[in-house]
CSV table of C-alpha atoms in Angstrom, one decimal:
chain,number,residue,atom,x,y,z
A,1,MET,CA,121.5,-171.9,-32.5
A,2,ASN,CA,119.5,-174.0,-30.4
A,3,ILE,CA,121.7,-173.6,-27.1
A,4,ALA,CA,121.3,-169.9,-27.3
A,5,THR,CA,117.5,-170.1,-28.0
A,6,ALA,CA,116.7,-172.5,-25.0
A,7,VAL,CA,118.8,-170.2,-22.7
A,8,ARG,CA,117.0,-167.1,-23.8
A,9,ASN,CA,113.7,-168.7,-23.6
A,10,ARG,CA,114.3,-170.3,-20.1
A,11,GLY,CA,115.7,-167.1,-18.6
A,12,ILE,CA,118.8,-168.5,-17.5
A,13,GLY,CA,122.3,-167.1,-17.2
A,14,GLY,CA,124.2,-169.2,-19.5
A,15,VAL,CA,125.2,-173.0,-20.4
A,16,ASN,CA,127.7,-175.6,-19.3
A,17,LEU,CA,128.9,-177.6,-21.9
A,18,ASP,CA,130.0,-181.3,-21.1
A,19,PHE,CA,132.2,-183.2,-23.5
A,20,GLU,CA,134.2,-185.9,-21.8
A,21,PRO,CA,136.6,-187.0,-22.5
A,22,LEU,CA,137.5,-184.7,-25.6
A,23,VAL,CA,138.1,-187.0,-28.5
A,24,SER,CA,141.7,-186.6,-29.6
A,25,GLY,CA,142.2,-184.6,-32.9
A,26,TYR,CA,139.0,-182.3,-32.2
A,27,GLU,CA,140.7,-179.4,-30.1
A,28,SER,CA,140.3,-176.8,-32.7
A,29,GLN,CA,136.7,-178.1,-33.4
A,30,PHE,CA,135.8,-177.7,-29.6
A,31,VAL,CA,137.2,-174.3,-29.3
A,32,ASP,CA,135.2,-173.2,-32.4
A,33,LEU,CA,132.1,-174.5,-30.9
A,34,ILE,CA,132.6,-172.7,-27.7
A,35,LYS,CA,133.2,-169.4,-29.7
A,36,ARG,CA,130.2,-170.1,-31.9
A,37,VAL,CA,128.0,-170.5,-28.6
A,38,ARG,CA,129.6,-167.1,-27.5
A,39,THR,CA,128.6,-165.4,-30.8
A,40,GLU,CA,125.0,-166.7,-30.6
A,41,PHE,CA,124.7,-165.4,-27.1
A,42,ASN,CA,126.2,-162.0,-28.0
A,43,LYS,CA,123.7,-161.5,-30.6
A,44,ILE,CA,120.9,-162.0,-27.7
A,45,ALA,CA,122.7,-160.1,-25.1
A,46,PRO,CA,126.0,-159.5,-23.5
A,47,GLY,CA,127.0,-161.2,-20.4
A,48,TYR,CA,125.6,-164.7,-20.9
A,49,GLN,CA,128.1,-167.3,-19.2
A,50,ILE,CA,129.8,-170.2,-20.7
A,51,THR,CA,131.5,-172.8,-18.8
A,52,TYR,CA,132.6,-176.5,-19.8
A,53,ASP,CA,133.2,-179.5,-17.9
A,54,THR,CA,136.9,-181.3,-17.6
A,55,THR,CA,138.1,-184.1,-15.9
A,56,GLY,CA,140.9,-184.3,-13.2
A,57,TRP,CA,143.5,-185.2,-15.7
A,58,ILE,CA,143.7,-182.4,-18.3
A,59,GLY,CA,144.4,-184.8,-21.0
A,60,ASN,CA,143.9,-183.2,-24.7
A,61,TYR,CA,141.6,-180.6,-23.4
A,62,PRO,CA,142.8,-177.1,-25.2
A,63,LEU,CA,142.8,-175.2,-21.8
A,64,GLU,CA,144.4,-171.8,-23.2
A,65,ALA,CA,142.3,-171.4,-26.3
A,66,SER,CA,139.0,-172.5,-24.5
A,67,VAL,CA,139.2,-169.4,-22.1
A,68,ALA,CA,140.9,-167.0,-24.5
A,69,ALA,CA,138.9,-164.1,-25.5
A,70,GLY,CA,135.5,-164.7,-27.1
A,71,ALA,CA,135.5,-168.1,-25.6
A,72,ALA,CA,134.4,-169.6,-22.4
A,73,ASP,CA,134.6,-167.8,-19.1
A,74,ALA,CA,135.8,-170.7,-17.2
A,75,MET,CA,136.3,-174.5,-17.0
A,76,PHE,CA,134.5,-176.8,-14.4
A,77,ILE,CA,136.8,-179.4,-13.2
A,78,MET,CA,135.1,-182.7,-12.1
A,79,GLY,CA,137.4,-183.2,-9.1
A,80,TYR,CA,136.1,-186.6,-8.4
A,81,ASP,CA,136.2,-190.4,-9.2
A,82,TYR,CA,139.8,-190.7,-8.8
A,83,ARG,CA,139.0,-193.9,-7.7
A,84,THR,CA,136.3,-196.1,-9.3
A,85,SER,CA,134.6,-199.7,-8.5
A,86,SER,CA,137.5,-201.4,-10.0
A,87,SER,CA,140.5,-199.7,-8.3
A,88,ASN,CA,143.1,-202.0,-6.9
A,89,TYR,CA,143.2,-200.2,-3.3
A,90,VAL,CA,140.1,-198.2,-1.9
A,91,GLY,CA,140.3,-194.8,-0.8
A,92,SER,CA,138.9,-191.4,-1.2
A,93,ILE,CA,137.2,-190.6,-4.7
A,94,ASP,CA,138.6,-187.1,-4.2
A,95,PRO,CA,141.9,-187.3,-2.4
A,96,LEU,CA,143.4,-183.8,-1.3
A,97,SER,CA,146.8,-185.3,-0.9
A,98,GLY,CA,148.5,-188.6,-1.2
A,99,PRO,CA,151.0,-190.8,-3.0
A,100,ALA,CA,149.0,-191.0,-6.1
A,101,TYR,CA,147.6,-188.1,-8.5
A,102,ASP,CA,145.3,-186.1,-6.2
A,103,LEU,CA,143.2,-182.9,-6.2
A,104,ALA,CA,146.1,-180.6,-5.3
A,105,ASP,CA,148.1,-182.2,-8.3
A,106,THR,CA,145.0,-181.5,-10.7
A,107,VAL,CA,144.9,-177.9,-9.4
A,108,ARG,CA,148.8,-177.3,-9.8
A,109,ALA,CA,148.4,-178.9,-13.3
A,110,TYR,CA,145.7,-176.5,-14.3
A,111,THR,CA,147.0,-173.4,-12.8
A,112,ALA,CA,150.2,-173.9,-14.4
A,113,ARG,CA,148.6,-173.3,-17.8
A,114,VAL,CA,145.6,-171.0,-17.1
A,115,PRO,CA,144.6,-168.5,-14.3
A,116,GLY,CA,142.9,-169.6,-11.3
A,117,SER,CA,140.2,-167.1,-12.0
A,118,LYS,CA,139.2,-169.3,-15.0
A,119,ILE,CA,139.0,-172.5,-13.0
A,120,ILE,CA,135.9,-174.0,-10.9
A,121,LEU,CA,136.9,-176.8,-8.8
A,122,GLY,CA,133.8,-179.3,-8.3
A,123,LEU,CA,133.7,-181.6,-5.3
A,124,PRO,CA,131.6,-184.7,-4.7
A,125,TRP,CA,128.8,-184.8,-1.9
A,126,TYR,CA,128.9,-188.8,-2.2
A,127,GLY,CA,131.3,-191.3,-1.7
A,128,ARG,CA,131.9,-195.0,-2.5
A,129,ALA,CA,131.8,-198.2,-0.8
A,130,TRP,CA,133.9,-201.5,-1.7
A,131,SER,CA,134.4,-205.0,-0.3
A,132,THR,CA,137.8,-205.2,0.9
A,133,VAL,CA,140.4,-207.8,2.5
A,134,SER,CA,140.4,-206.2,5.7
A,135,ASP,CA,139.6,-203.1,7.7
A,136,GLN,CA,142.8,-201.2,7.3
A,137,VAL,CA,143.0,-197.7,5.6
A,138,ASN,CA,143.3,-198.2,1.8
A,139,ALA,CA,142.8,-201.9,2.0
A,140,ARG,CA,142.8,-204.2,-1.5
A,141,ASN,CA,139.6,-204.2,-3.0
A,142,GLN,CA,137.7,-207.5,-3.4
A,143,SER,CA,134.4,-206.0,-4.9
A,144,GLY,CA,132.4,-208.3,-6.9
A,145,THR,CA,129.7,-211.0,-7.3
A,146,LYS,CA,130.8,-213.1,-4.2
A,147,TYR,CA,131.9,-210.3,-1.6
A,148,GLY,CA,129.3,-207.6,-2.7
A,149,ALA,CA,129.7,-205.0,-5.5
A,150,SER,CA,131.2,-201.5,-5.2
A,151,ALA,CA,128.6,-198.6,-5.1
A,152,SER,CA,128.3,-195.2,-4.8
A,153,VAL,CA,126.8,-193.8,-1.6
A,154,THR,CA,125.1,-190.4,-0.8
A,155,TYR,CA,125.9,-188.6,2.4
A,156,ARG,CA,122.1,-189.4,3.5
A,157,ASN,CA,123.1,-193.1,3.2
A,158,VAL,CA,126.2,-192.7,5.0
A,159,ALA,CA,125.1,-190.8,8.1
A,160,PRO,CA,123.4,-193.6,9.8
A,161,LEU,CA,126.2,-196.0,9.0
A,162,VAL,CA,128.7,-193.3,10.5
A,163,SER,CA,126.9,-193.5,13.8
A,164,GLN,CA,126.8,-196.9,13.9
A,165,HIS,CA,130.2,-198.0,13.1
A,166,GLY,CA,132.2,-194.9,13.8
A,167,ARG,CA,134.1,-192.3,11.8
A,168,ARG,CA,137.7,-192.8,10.9
A,169,TRP,CA,140.1,-190.2,9.3
A,170,ASP,CA,142.5,-191.1,6.6
A,171,THR,CA,145.3,-188.5,7.2
A,172,ARG,CA,147.3,-189.2,4.2
A,173,GLU,CA,144.2,-188.6,1.7
A,174,GLN,CA,142.4,-186.2,4.3
A,175,SER,CA,139.3,-187.8,4.0
A,176,PRO,CA,136.7,-189.5,6.6
A,177,TRP,CA,135.9,-193.3,6.0
A,178,PHE,CA,134.5,-196.2,8.1
A,179,ALA,CA,134.8,-200.1,7.8
A,180,TYR,CA,132.3,-202.8,9.0
A,181,LEU,CA,131.8,-206.7,8.6
A,182,ARG,CA,129.0,-207.4,6.0
A,183,GLU,CA,127.4,-210.7,4.8
A,184,ASN,CA,126.8,-211.3,1.3
A,185,CYS,CA,124.7,-214.1,0.0
A,186,THR,CA,124.6,-215.5,-3.7
A,187,SER,CA,123.3,-218.6,-5.3
A,188,THR,CA,126.9,-219.5,-6.4
A,189,SER,CA,129.1,-218.9,-3.3
A,190,GLY,CA,126.6,-219.1,-0.7
A,191,CYS,CA,126.9,-216.4,2.1
A,192,VAL,CA,130.3,-215.0,2.8
A,193,THR,CA,131.5,-212.3,5.2
A,194,SER,CA,133.5,-209.4,4.0
A,195,TRP,CA,134.9,-206.1,5.2
A,196,ARG,CA,133.0,-203.2,3.7
A,197,GLN,CA,134.8,-200.0,3.5
A,198,VAL,CA,133.1,-196.7,2.7
A,199,TYR,CA,134.9,-193.3,2.1
A,200,TYR,CA,132.9,-190.0,1.7
A,201,ASP,CA,133.1,-186.5,2.3
A,202,ASP,CA,131.7,-184.2,4.9
A,203,PRO,CA,131.9,-180.7,6.2
A,204,GLN,CA,135.4,-181.0,7.6
A,205,SER,CA,137.0,-182.7,4.4
A,206,LEU,CA,135.2,-180.6,2.0
A,207,LYS,CA,136.4,-177.4,3.9
A,208,LEU,CA,140.1,-178.5,3.6
A,209,ARG,CA,139.6,-179.0,-0.1
């Protein structure tokens, strides 16, 4: 198998398989693939690690079978993008808590089916900016051509803006954020001013998670 050969030739410790979302009806084939990779690894040497990616929502991932004997060592939960560019209301992309489905809900759902030792929780070192109708926490999203599109942001990009506009704290979702007024100019709408809200993670929020 090409995967096993590539891992051996590069001298690395294993592989992470990324199938998202898993197409309905292919659960058993997915487990068979994991087991086949395990078999090929074992032909080379014992101890290679196999993990695979899952989303915050379990969906149809066959959790129990996927980490049974002879299958994967663990699953990597992509604990981010709980909000996207088109979300109706803005906020943390990895809310620890809140009125909607959040990271805590995700971990509870997974650990209800598989041991915690089989779970790796992935957290984002990035955030998202939206154009909003106000500077109030979790304001309504109005991102688009007229007011400015939503965009992902890195911590490096965010840090200077935090210094300029001040860090706020969302007590409900346990996340830092800030807001500022920004002018957006287009050929069709001219120049309009909108609030811009940015939610991100920093050492405090990541430690809580």
